[in-house]
């Protein structure tokens, strides 16, 4: 039986949801199982649409997060589509986090 952890998802508008997640689930899958829609694109760690920021806790990837550079990982960014919790986690989620990661050249 897989170990379960609490994932607390926070948005910048002050919303917060805590959902259960097994170590076999990704953050995105756990959120979806709880009826919470998070942004995503590829589900393979290649596009960064699902990026979040790990505030507290530990995650593990099955494969390297191709959409993140080392400096992003060091700053706490995680890809929710391939990140699996290893402890209780608090993760900032939502489109605003992706905006911080990727600058828009059209502004």
PDB file of N, CA and C in Angstrom:
ATOM      1  N   UNK A   1       0.848  -1.182   0.000  1.00  0.00           N
ATOM      2  CA  UNK A   1       0.000   0.000   0.000  1.00  0.00           C
ATOM      3  C   UNK A   1       0.889   1.238   0.000  1.00  0.00           C
ATOM      4  N   UNK A   2       0.551   2.175  -0.876  1.00  0.00           N
ATOM      5  CA  UNK A   2       1.362   3.382  -1.017  1.00  0.00           C
ATOM      6  C   UNK A   2       1.133   4.332   0.159  1.00  0.00           C
ATOM      7  N   UNK A   3       2.183   5.002   0.557  1.00  0.00           N
ATOM      8  CA  UNK A   3       2.092   6.001   1.614  1.00  0.00           C
ATOM      9  C   UNK A   3       1.303   7.201   1.102  1.00  0.00           C
ATOM     10  N   UNK A   4       0.468   7.749   1.975  1.00  0.00           N
ATOM     11  CA  UNK A   4      -0.331   8.916   1.596  1.00  0.00           C
ATOM     12  C   UNK A   4       0.195  10.158   2.299  1.00  0.00           C
ATOM     13  N   UNK A   5       0.052  11.276   1.591  1.00  0.00           N
ATOM     14  CA  UNK A   5       0.474  12.574   2.127  1.00  0.00           C
ATOM     15  C   UNK A   5      -0.621  13.593   1.878  1.00  0.00           C
ATOM     16  N   UNK A   6      -0.579  14.671   2.620  1.00  0.00           N
ATOM     17  CA  UNK A   6      -1.485  15.800   2.387  1.00  0.00           C
ATOM     18  C   UNK A   6      -0.798  16.799   1.474  1.00  0.00           C
ATOM     19  N   UNK A   7      -1.500  17.181   0.404  1.00  0.00           N
ATOM     20  CA  UNK A   7      -1.016  18.233  -0.493  1.00  0.00           C
ATOM     21  C   UNK A   7      -1.866  19.467  -0.240  1.00  0.00           C
ATOM     22  N   UNK A   8      -1.246  20.535   0.173  1.00  0.00           N
ATOM     23  CA  UNK A   8      -1.971  21.791   0.319  1.00  0.00           C
ATOM     24  C   UNK A   8      -1.634  22.662  -0.877  1.00  0.00           C
ATOM     25  N   UNK A   9      -2.664  22.961  -1.663  1.00  0.00           N
ATOM     26  CA  UNK A   9      -2.512  23.773  -2.867  1.00  0.00           C
ATOM     27  C   UNK A   9      -2.957  25.186  -2.521  1.00  0.00           C
ATOM     28  N   UNK A  10      -2.129  26.169  -2.853  1.00  0.00           N
ATOM     29  CA  UNK A  10      -2.473  27.559  -2.552  1.00  0.00           C
ATOM     30  C   UNK A  10      -2.456  28.383  -3.831  1.00  0.00           C
ATOM     31  N   UNK A  11      -3.386  29.321  -3.908  1.00  0.00           N
ATOM     32  CA  UNK A  11      -3.462  30.258  -5.023  1.00  0.00           C
ATOM     33  C   UNK A  11      -3.214  31.654  -4.481  1.00  0.00           C
ATOM     34  N   UNK A  12      -2.767  32.546  -5.338  1.00  0.00           N
ATOM     35  CA  UNK A  12      -2.451  33.907  -4.888  1.00  0.00           C
ATOM     36  C   UNK A  12      -3.679  34.722  -4.502  1.00  0.00           C
ATOM     37  N   UNK A  13      -4.867  34.240  -4.879  1.00  0.00           N
ATOM     38  CA  UNK A  13      -6.073  34.968  -4.476  1.00  0.00           C
ATOM     39  C   UNK A  13      -6.501  34.607  -3.061  1.00  0.00           C
ATOM     40  N   UNK A  14      -5.688  33.791  -2.376  1.00  0.00           N
ATOM     41  CA  UNK A  14      -5.969  33.431  -0.997  1.00  0.00           C
ATOM     42  C   UNK A  14      -6.660  32.092  -0.833  1.00  0.00           C
ATOM     43  N   UNK A  15      -7.075  31.491  -1.952  1.00  0.00           N
ATOM     44  CA  UNK A  15      -7.727  30.182  -1.876  1.00  0.00           C
ATOM     45  C   UNK A  15      -6.713  29.124  -1.477  1.00  0.00           C
ATOM     46  N   UNK A  16      -7.179  28.101  -0.768  1.00  0.00           N
ATOM     47  CA  UNK A  16      -6.308  27.008  -0.335  1.00  0.00           C
ATOM     48  C   UNK A  16      -7.129  25.738  -0.247  1.00  0.00           C
ATOM     49  N   UNK A  17      -6.596  24.648  -0.760  1.00  0.00           N
ATOM     50  CA  UNK A  17      -7.266  23.340  -0.699  1.00  0.00           C
ATOM     51  C   UNK A  17      -6.232  22.309  -0.272  1.00  0.00           C
ATOM     52  N   UNK A  18      -6.620  21.404   0.621  1.00  0.00           N
ATOM     53  CA  UNK A  18      -5.753  20.298   1.010  1.00  0.00           C
ATOM     54  C   UNK A  18      -6.379  19.015   0.506  1.00  0.00           C
ATOM     55  N   UNK A  19      -5.606  18.232  -0.234  1.00  0.00           N
ATOM     56  CA  UNK A  19      -6.100  16.981  -0.820  1.00  0.00           C
ATOM     57  C   UNK A  19      -5.145  15.852  -0.446  1.00  0.00           C
ATOM     58  N   UNK A  20      -5.677  14.619  -0.339  1.00  0.00           N
ATOM     59  CA  UNK A  20      -4.794  13.479  -0.081  1.00  0.00           C
ATOM     60  C   UNK A  20      -4.120  13.043  -1.375  1.00  0.00           C
ATOM     61  N   UNK A  21      -2.893  12.535  -1.249  1.00  0.00           N
ATOM     62  CA  UNK A  21      -2.171  12.044  -2.432  1.00  0.00           C
ATOM     63  C   UNK A  21      -1.319  10.857  -2.023  1.00  0.00           C
ATOM     64  N   UNK A  22      -1.339   9.825  -2.839  1.00  0.00           N
ATOM     65  CA  UNK A  22      -0.434   8.708  -2.579  1.00  0.00           C
ATOM     66  C   UNK A  22       0.890   9.000  -3.275  1.00  0.00           C
ATOM     67  N   UNK A  23       1.926   8.273  -2.872  1.00  0.00           N
ATOM     68  CA  UNK A  23       3.237   8.459  -3.507  1.00  0.00           C
ATOM     69  C   UNK A  23       3.225   7.982  -4.961  1.00  0.00           C
ATOM     70  N   UNK A  24       2.187   7.220  -5.336  1.00  0.00           N
ATOM     71  CA  UNK A  24       2.082   6.756  -6.721  1.00  0.00           C
ATOM     72  C   UNK A  24       1.422   7.776  -7.643  1.00  0.00           C
ATOM     73  N   UNK A  25       0.812   8.808  -7.056  1.00  0.00           N
ATOM     74  CA  UNK A  25       0.109   9.820  -7.845  1.00  0.00           C
ATOM     75  C   UNK A  25       0.993  11.039  -8.047  1.00  0.00           C
ATOM     76  N   UNK A  26       0.760  11.713  -9.176  1.00  0.00           N
ATOM     77  CA  UNK A  26       1.394  13.018  -9.344  1.00  0.00           C
ATOM     78  C   UNK A  26       0.544  14.063  -8.627  1.00  0.00           C
ATOM     79  N   UNK A  27       1.102  15.219  -8.438  1.00  0.00           N
ATOM     80  CA  UNK A  27       0.352  16.317  -7.820  1.00  0.00           C
ATOM     81  C   UNK A  27      -0.885  16.622  -8.666  1.00  0.00           C
ATOM     82  N   UNK A  28      -0.713  16.647  -9.984  1.00  0.00           N
ATOM     83  CA  UNK A  28      -1.836  16.918 -10.888  1.00  0.00           C
ATOM     84  C   UNK A  28      -2.923  15.854 -10.752  1.00  0.00           C
ATOM     85  N   UNK A  29      -2.557  14.580 -10.714  1.00  0.00           N
ATOM     86  CA  UNK A  29      -3.537  13.505 -10.581  1.00  0.00           C
ATOM     87  C   UNK A  29      -4.286  13.590  -9.249  1.00  0.00           C
ATOM     88  N   UNK A  30      -3.570  13.908  -8.171  1.00  0.00           N
ATOM     89  CA  UNK A  30      -4.219  14.019  -6.858  1.00  0.00           C
ATOM     90  C   UNK A  30      -5.225  15.162  -6.848  1.00  0.00           C
ATOM     91  N   UNK A  31      -4.849  16.285  -7.454  1.00  0.00           N
ATOM     92  CA  UNK A  31      -5.766  17.426  -7.523  1.00  0.00           C
ATOM     93  C   UNK A  31      -7.000  17.046  -8.339  1.00  0.00           C
ATOM     94  N   UNK A  32      -6.797  16.413  -9.478  1.00  0.00           N
ATOM     95  CA  UNK A  32      -7.929  16.014 -10.328  1.00  0.00           C
ATOM     96  C   UNK A  32      -8.843  15.029  -9.603  1.00  0.00           C
ATOM     97  N   UNK A  33      -8.271  14.093  -8.847  1.00  0.00           N
ATOM     98  CA  UNK A  33      -9.091  13.134  -8.091  1.00  0.00           C
ATOM     99  C   UNK A  33      -9.971  13.835  -7.060  1.00  0.00           C
ATOM    100  N   UNK A  34      -9.508  14.980  -6.576  1.00  0.00           N
ATOM    101  CA  UNK A  34     -10.281  15.750  -5.596  1.00  0.00           C
ATOM    102  C   UNK A  34     -11.214  16.757  -6.266  1.00  0.00           C
ATOM    103  N   UNK A  35     -11.266  16.748  -7.602  1.00  0.00           N
ATOM    104  CA  UNK A  35     -12.157  17.654  -8.313  1.00  0.00           C
ATOM    105  C   UNK A  35     -11.601  19.045  -8.525  1.00  0.00           C
ATOM    106  N   UNK A  36     -10.285  19.174  -8.399  1.00  0.00           N
ATOM    107  CA  UNK A  36      -9.638  20.483  -8.570  1.00  0.00           C
ATOM    108  C   UNK A  36      -8.928  20.499  -9.926  1.00  0.00           C
ATOM    109  N   UNK A  37      -9.248  21.460 -10.744  1.00  0.00           N
ATOM    110  CA  UNK A  37      -8.606  21.596 -12.042  1.00  0.00           C
ATOM    111  C   UNK A  37      -7.392  22.486 -11.958  1.00  0.00           C
ATOM    112  N   UNK A  38      -6.249  21.955 -12.327  1.00  0.00           N
ATOM    113  CA  UNK A  38      -5.019  22.749 -12.414  1.00  0.00           C
ATOM    114  C   UNK A  38      -4.639  22.860 -13.888  1.00  0.00           C
ATOM    115  N   UNK A  39      -3.955  23.930 -14.275  1.00  0.00           N
ATOM    116  CA  UNK A  39      -3.516  24.036 -15.668  1.00  0.00           C
ATOM    117  C   UNK A  39      -2.505  22.942 -16.005  1.00  0.00           C
ATOM    118  N   UNK A  40      -2.609  22.385 -17.196  1.00  0.00           N
ATOM    119  CA  UNK A  40      -1.623  21.407 -17.654  1.00  0.00           C
ATOM    120  C   UNK A  40      -1.623  21.396 -19.175  1.00  0.00           C
ATOM    121  N   UNK A  41      -0.584  20.840 -19.755  1.00  0.00           N
ATOM    122  CA  UNK A  41      -0.486  20.732 -21.200  1.00  0.00           C
ATOM    123  C   UNK A  41      -0.092  19.336 -21.613  1.00  0.00           C
ATOM    124  N   UNK A  42       1.163  18.979 -21.397  1.00  0.00           N
ATOM    125  CA  UNK A  42       1.701  17.751 -21.984  1.00  0.00           C
ATOM    126  C   UNK A  42       1.612  16.511 -21.090  1.00  0.00           C
ATOM    127  N   UNK A  43       1.615  16.677 -19.782  1.00  0.00           N
ATOM    128  CA  UNK A  43       1.665  15.570 -18.809  1.00  0.00           C
ATOM    129  C   UNK A  43       2.957  14.761 -18.897  1.00  0.00           C
ATOM    130  N   UNK A  44       3.997  15.316 -19.494  1.00  0.00           N
ATOM    131  CA  UNK A  44       5.281  14.613 -19.586  1.00  0.00           C
ATOM    132  C   UNK A  44       6.440  15.444 -19.045  1.00  0.00           C
ATOM    133  N   UNK A  45       6.174  16.617 -18.496  1.00  0.00           N
ATOM    134  CA  UNK A  45       7.243  17.451 -17.963  1.00  0.00           C
ATOM    135  C   UNK A  45       7.978  18.258 -19.010  1.00  0.00           C
ATOM    136  N   UNK A  46       7.365  18.456 -20.161  1.00  0.00           N
ATOM    137  CA  UNK A  46       8.059  19.146 -21.249  1.00  0.00           C
ATOM    138  C   UNK A  46       7.592  20.576 -21.489  1.00  0.00           C
ATOM    139  N   UNK A  47       6.400  20.955 -21.022  1.00  0.00           N
ATOM    140  CA  UNK A  47       5.875  22.258 -21.454  1.00  0.00           C
ATOM    141  C   UNK A  47       5.803  23.321 -20.358  1.00  0.00           C
ATOM    142  N   UNK A  48       5.798  22.971 -19.096  1.00  0.00           N
ATOM    143  CA  UNK A  48       5.758  23.899 -17.954  1.00  0.00           C
ATOM    144  C   UNK A  48       4.398  24.584 -17.759  1.00  0.00           C
ATOM    145  N   UNK A  49       3.365  24.153 -18.449  1.00  0.00           N
ATOM    146  CA  UNK A  49       2.040  24.730 -18.212  1.00  0.00           C
ATOM    147  C   UNK A  49       1.571  24.449 -16.784  1.00  0.00           C
ATOM    148  N   UNK A  50       1.976  23.326 -16.235  1.00  0.00           N
ATOM    149  CA  UNK A  50       1.521  22.900 -14.909  1.00  0.00           C
ATOM    150  C   UNK A  50       2.436  23.354 -13.776  1.00  0.00           C
ATOM    151  N   UNK A  51       3.342  24.263 -14.054  1.00  0.00           N
ATOM    152  CA  UNK A  51       4.351  24.610 -13.053  1.00  0.00           C
ATOM    153  C   UNK A  51       3.704  25.140 -11.773  1.00  0.00           C
ATOM    154  N   UNK A  52       4.285  24.725 -10.656  1.00  0.00           N
ATOM    155  CA  UNK A  52       3.916  25.216  -9.341  1.00  0.00           C
ATOM    156  C   UNK A  52       5.194  25.579  -8.612  1.00  0.00           C
ATOM    157  N   UNK A  53       5.036  26.086  -7.405  1.00  0.00           N
ATOM    158  CA  UNK A  53       6.227  26.412  -6.615  1.00  0.00           C
ATOM    159  C   UNK A  53       6.114  25.731  -5.260  1.00  0.00           C
ATOM    160  N   UNK A  54       7.077  24.852  -4.980  1.00  0.00           N
ATOM    161  CA  UNK A  54       7.085  24.093  -3.724  1.00  0.00           C
ATOM    162  C   UNK A  54       7.472  25.035  -2.586  1.00  0.00           C
ATOM    163  N   UNK A  55       6.532  25.236  -1.683  1.00  0.00           N
ATOM    164  CA  UNK A  55       6.772  26.109  -0.529  1.00  0.00           C
ATOM    165  C   UNK A  55       7.328  25.291   0.627  1.00  0.00           C
ATOM    166  N   UNK A  56       6.822  24.068   0.769  1.00  0.00           N
ATOM    167  CA  UNK A  56       7.263  23.213   1.872  1.00  0.00           C
ATOM    168  C   UNK A  56       7.053  21.758   1.469  1.00  0.00           C
ATOM    169  N   UNK A  57       7.954  20.857   1.865  1.00  0.00           N
ATOM    170  CA  UNK A  57       7.805  19.448   1.585  1.00  0.00           C
ATOM    171  C   UNK A  57       8.825  18.960   0.577  1.00  0.00           C
ATOM    172  N   UNK A  58       8.632  17.717   0.124  1.00  0.00           N
ATOM    173  CA  UNK A  58       9.567  17.097  -0.815  1.00  0.00           C
ATOM    174  C   UNK A  58       8.792  16.343  -1.888  1.00  0.00           C
ATOM    175  N   UNK A  59       9.269  16.442  -3.108  1.00  0.00           N
ATOM    176  CA  UNK A  59       8.676  15.703  -4.230  1.00  0.00           C
ATOM    177  C   UNK A  59       9.780  14.891  -4.906  1.00  0.00           C
ATOM    178  N   UNK A  60       9.358  13.948  -5.744  1.00  0.00           N
ATOM    179  CA  UNK A  60      10.298  13.133  -6.512  1.00  0.00           C
ATOM    180  C   UNK A  60       9.775  13.050  -7.942  1.00  0.00           C
ATOM    181  N   UNK A  61      10.684  13.084  -8.892  1.00  0.00           N
ATOM    182  CA  UNK A  61      10.306  12.921 -10.296  1.00  0.00           C
ATOM    183  C   UNK A  61      10.709  11.534 -10.768  1.00  0.00           C
ATOM    184  N   UNK A  62       9.877  10.926 -11.639  1.00  0.00           N
ATOM    185  CA  UNK A  62      10.243   9.666 -12.284  1.00  0.00           C
ATOM    186  C   UNK A  62      11.267   9.899 -13.379  1.00  0.00           C
ATOM    187  N   UNK A  63      11.217  11.072 -13.980  1.00  0.00           N
ATOM    188  CA  UNK A  63      12.157  11.437 -15.040  1.00  0.00           C
ATOM    189  C   UNK A  63      12.488  12.912 -14.857  1.00  0.00           C
ATOM    190  N   UNK A  64      13.571  13.385 -15.415  1.00  0.00           N
ATOM    191  CA  UNK A  64      13.957  14.790 -15.232  1.00  0.00           C
ATOM    192  C   UNK A  64      12.878  15.733 -15.784  1.00  0.00           C
ATOM    193  N   UNK A  65      12.639  16.847 -15.092  1.00  0.00           N
ATOM    194  CA  UNK A  65      11.653  17.830 -15.560  1.00  0.00           C
ATOM    195  C   UNK A  65      12.269  18.669 -16.684  1.00  0.00           C
ATOM    196  N   UNK A  66      12.060  18.250 -17.916  1.00  0.00           N
ATOM    197  CA  UNK A  66      12.715  18.891 -19.067  1.00  0.00           C
ATOM    198  C   UNK A  66      12.378  20.366 -19.219  1.00  0.00           C
ATOM    199  N   UNK A  67      11.225  20.791 -18.749  1.00  0.00           N
ATOM    200  CA  UNK A  67      10.807  22.185 -18.937  1.00  0.00           C
ATOM    201  C   UNK A  67      11.430  23.134 -17.912  1.00  0.00           C
ATOM    202  N   UNK A  68      12.161  22.602 -16.932  1.00  0.00           N
ATOM    203  CA  UNK A  68      12.761  23.458 -15.910  1.00  0.00           C
ATOM    204  C   UNK A  68      14.271  23.472 -16.032  1.00  0.00           C
ATOM    205  N   UNK A  69      14.832  24.654 -15.921  1.00  0.00           N
ATOM    206  CA  UNK A  69      16.287  24.778 -15.871  1.00  0.00           C
ATOM    207  C   UNK A  69      16.724  24.611 -14.409  1.00  0.00           C
ATOM    208  N   UNK A  70      17.992  24.357 -14.213  1.00  0.00           N
ATOM    209  CA  UNK A  70      18.514  24.156 -12.854  1.00  0.00           C
ATOM    210  C   UNK A  70      18.147  25.319 -11.943  1.00  0.00           C
ATOM    211  N   UNK A  71      18.241  26.548 -12.458  1.00  0.00           N
ATOM    212  CA  UNK A  71      17.920  27.716 -11.624  1.00  0.00           C
ATOM    213  C   UNK A  71      16.442  27.726 -11.216  1.00  0.00           C
ATOM    214  N   UNK A  72      15.576  27.191 -12.055  1.00  0.00           N
ATOM    215  CA  UNK A  72      14.157  27.114 -11.702  1.00  0.00           C
ATOM    216  C   UNK A  72      13.943  26.102 -10.575  1.00  0.00           C
ATOM    217  N   UNK A  73      14.590  24.951 -10.693  1.00  0.00           N
ATOM    218  CA  UNK A  73      14.456  23.909  -9.672  1.00  0.00           C
ATOM    219  C   UNK A  73      14.998  24.428  -8.340  1.00  0.00           C
ATOM    220  N   UNK A  74      16.135  25.122  -8.392  1.00  0.00           N
ATOM    221  CA  UNK A  74      16.726  25.683  -7.165  1.00  0.00           C
ATOM    222  C   UNK A  74      15.827  26.745  -6.543  1.00  0.00           C
ATOM    223  N   UNK A  75      15.008  27.406  -7.361  1.00  0.00           N
ATOM    224  CA  UNK A  75      14.074  28.424  -6.855  1.00  0.00           C
ATOM    225  C   UNK A  75      12.771  27.810  -6.345  1.00  0.00           C
ATOM    226  N   UNK A  76      12.647  26.469  -6.440  1.00  0.00           N
ATOM    227  CA  UNK A  76      11.481  25.786  -5.883  1.00  0.00           C
ATOM    228  C   UNK A  76      10.389  25.459  -6.878  1.00  0.00           C
ATOM    229  N   UNK A  77      10.588  25.758  -8.155  1.00  0.00           N
ATOM    230  CA  UNK A  77       9.555  25.431  -9.134  1.00  0.00           C
ATOM    231  C   UNK A  77       9.480  23.922  -9.334  1.00  0.00           C
ATOM    232  N   UNK A  78       8.269  23.401  -9.491  1.00  0.00           N
ATOM    233  CA  UNK A  78       8.037  21.977  -9.726  1.00  0.00           C
ATOM    234  C   UNK A  78       7.022  21.820 -10.856  1.00  0.00           C
ATOM    235  N   UNK A  79       7.091  20.697 -11.526  1.00  0.00           N
ATOM    236  CA  UNK A  79       6.112  20.393 -12.570  1.00  0.00           C
ATOM    237  C   UNK A  79       5.083  19.434 -11.976  1.00  0.00           C
ATOM    238  N   UNK A  80       3.876  19.941 -11.754  1.00  0.00           N
ATOM    239  CA  UNK A  80       2.837  19.156 -11.074  1.00  0.00           C
ATOM    240  C   UNK A  80       2.444  17.900 -11.849  1.00  0.00           C
ATOM    241  N   UNK A  81       2.671  17.869 -13.164  1.00  0.00           N
ATOM    242  CA  UNK A  81       2.247  16.705 -13.956  1.00  0.00           C
ATOM    243  C   UNK A  81       3.148  15.485 -13.757  1.00  0.00           C
ATOM    244  N   UNK A  82       4.374  15.696 -13.259  1.00  0.00           N
ATOM    245  CA  UNK A  82       5.273  14.552 -13.062  1.00  0.00           C
ATOM    246  C   UNK A  82       5.842  14.488 -11.638  1.00  0.00           C
ATOM    247  N   UNK A  83       5.478  15.442 -10.770  1.00  0.00           N
ATOM    248  CA  UNK A  83       5.985  15.476  -9.397  1.00  0.00           C
ATOM    249  C   UNK A  83       5.135  14.575  -8.507  1.00  0.00           C
ATOM    250  N   UNK A  84       5.804  13.693  -7.780  1.00  0.00           N
ATOM    251  CA  UNK A  84       5.114  12.793  -6.845  1.00  0.00           C
ATOM    252  C   UNK A  84       5.547  13.163  -5.416  1.00  0.00           C
ATOM    253  N   UNK A  85       4.574  13.338  -4.507  1.00  0.00           N
ATOM    254  CA  UNK A  85       4.908  13.769  -3.146  1.00  0.00           C
ATOM    255  C   UNK A  85       5.641  12.680  -2.357  1.00  0.00           C
ATOM    256  N   UNK A  86       6.607  13.109  -1.578  1.00  0.00           N
ATOM    257  CA  UNK A  86       7.318  12.195  -0.678  1.00  0.00           C
ATOM    258  C   UNK A  86       7.130  12.563   0.780  1.00  0.00           C
ATOM    259  N   UNK A  87       6.521  13.733   1.002  1.00  0.00           N
ATOM    260  CA  UNK A  87       6.139  14.191   2.336  1.00  0.00           C
ATOM    261  C   UNK A  87       4.855  14.992   2.153  1.00  0.00           C
ATOM    262  N   UNK A  88       4.267  15.453   3.254  1.00  0.00           N
ATOM    263  CA  UNK A  88       3.207  16.445   3.119  1.00  0.00           C
ATOM    264  C   UNK A  88       3.827  17.652   2.427  1.00  0.00           C
ATOM    265  N   UNK A  89       3.089  18.261   1.511  1.00  0.00           N
ATOM    266  CA  UNK A  89       3.639  19.368   0.716  1.00  0.00           C
ATOM    267  C   UNK A  89       2.681  20.552   0.702  1.00  0.00           C
ATOM    268  N   UNK A  90       3.244  21.717   0.580  1.00  0.00           N
ATOM    269  CA  UNK A  90       2.486  22.948   0.311  1.00  0.00           C
ATOM    270  C   UNK A  90       3.040  23.488  -1.002  1.00  0.00           C
ATOM    271  N   UNK A  91       2.151  23.632  -1.993  1.00  0.00           N
ATOM    272  CA  UNK A  91       2.576  24.038  -3.338  1.00  0.00           C
ATOM    273  C   UNK A  91       1.719  25.208  -3.810  1.00  0.00           C
ATOM    274  N   UNK A  92       2.379  26.275  -4.238  1.00  0.00           N
ATOM    275  CA  UNK A  92       1.669  27.397  -4.850  1.00  0.00           C
ATOM    276  C   UNK A  92       1.366  27.015  -6.293  1.00  0.00           C
ATOM    277  N   UNK A  93       0.112  27.153  -6.716  1.00  0.00           N
ATOM    278  CA  UNK A  93      -0.301  26.731  -8.053  1.00  0.00           C
ATOM    279  C   UNK A  93      -1.062  27.864  -8.741  1.00  0.00           C
ATOM    280  N   UNK A  94      -1.320  27.656 -10.031  1.00  0.00           N
ATOM    281  CA  UNK A  94      -2.117  28.606 -10.794  1.00  0.00           C
ATOM    282  C   UNK A  94      -1.310  29.278 -11.888  1.00  0.00           C
ATOM    283  N   UNK A  95      -2.017  29.954 -12.758  1.00  0.00           N
ATOM    284  CA  UNK A  95      -1.386  30.579 -13.917  1.00  0.00           C
ATOM    285  C   UNK A  95      -0.381  31.658 -13.525  1.00  0.00           C
ATOM    286  N   UNK A  96      -0.566  32.299 -12.380  1.00  0.00           N
ATOM    287  CA  UNK A  96       0.381  33.339 -11.952  1.00  0.00           C
ATOM    288  C   UNK A  96       1.783  32.785 -11.733  1.00  0.00           C
ATOM    289  N   UNK A  97       1.876  31.541 -11.282  1.00  0.00           N
ATOM    290  CA  UNK A  97       3.197  30.934 -11.052  1.00  0.00           C
ATOM    291  C   UNK A  97       3.916  30.759 -12.389  1.00  0.00           C
ATOM    292  N   UNK A  98       3.184  30.321 -13.409  1.00  0.00           N
ATOM    293  CA  UNK A  98       3.801  30.162 -14.731  1.00  0.00           C
ATOM    294  C   UNK A  98       4.243  31.517 -15.280  1.00  0.00           C
ATOM    295  N   UNK A  99       3.476  32.552 -15.025  1.00  0.00           N
ATOM    296  CA  UNK A  99       3.838  33.893 -15.478  1.00  0.00           C
ATOM    297  C   UNK A  99       5.167  34.322 -14.858  1.00  0.00           C
ATOM    298  N   UNK A 100       5.406  33.961 -13.616  1.00  0.00           N
ATOM    299  CA  UNK A 100       6.693  34.269 -12.971  1.00  0.00           C
ATOM    300  C   UNK A 100       7.842  33.533 -13.651  1.00  0.00           C
ATOM    301  N   UNK A 101       7.576  32.317 -14.105  1.00  0.00           N
ATOM    302  CA  UNK A 101       8.626  31.468 -14.675  1.00  0.00           C
ATOM    303  C   UNK A 101       8.965  31.868 -16.103  1.00  0.00           C
ATOM    304  N   UNK A 102       7.953  32.166 -16.894  1.00  0.00           N
ATOM    305  CA  UNK A 102       8.151  32.430 -18.321  1.00  0.00           C
ATOM    306  C   UNK A 102       7.744  33.858 -18.629  1.00  0.00           C
ATOM    307  N   UNK A 103       8.693  34.662 -19.037  1.00  0.00           N
ATOM    308  CA  UNK A 103       8.347  36.038 -19.375  1.00  0.00           C
ATOM    309  C   UNK A 103       7.669  36.070 -20.743  1.00  0.00           C
ATOM    310  N   UNK A 104       6.718  36.964 -20.875  1.00  0.00           N
ATOM    311  CA  UNK A 104       5.970  37.100 -22.128  1.00  0.00           C
ATOM    312  C   UNK A 104       6.683  38.122 -23.020  1.00  0.00           C
ATOM    313  N   UNK A 105       7.224  37.684 -24.168  1.00  0.00           N
ATOM    314  CA  UNK A 105       7.950  38.624 -25.032  1.00  0.00           C
ATOM    315  C   UNK A 105       7.024  39.608 -25.738  1.00  0.00           C
ATOM    316  N   UNK A 106       5.732  39.413 -25.656  1.00  0.00           N
ATOM    317  CA  UNK A 106       4.774  40.266 -26.371  1.00  0.00           C
ATOM    318  C   UNK A 106       4.233  41.389 -25.514  1.00  0.00           C
ATOM    319  N   UNK A 107       4.679  41.507 -24.277  1.00  0.00           N
ATOM    320  CA  UNK A 107       4.200  42.609 -23.410  1.00  0.00           C
ATOM    321  C   UNK A 107       4.772  43.923 -23.877  1.00  0.00           C
TER     322      UNK A 107
END
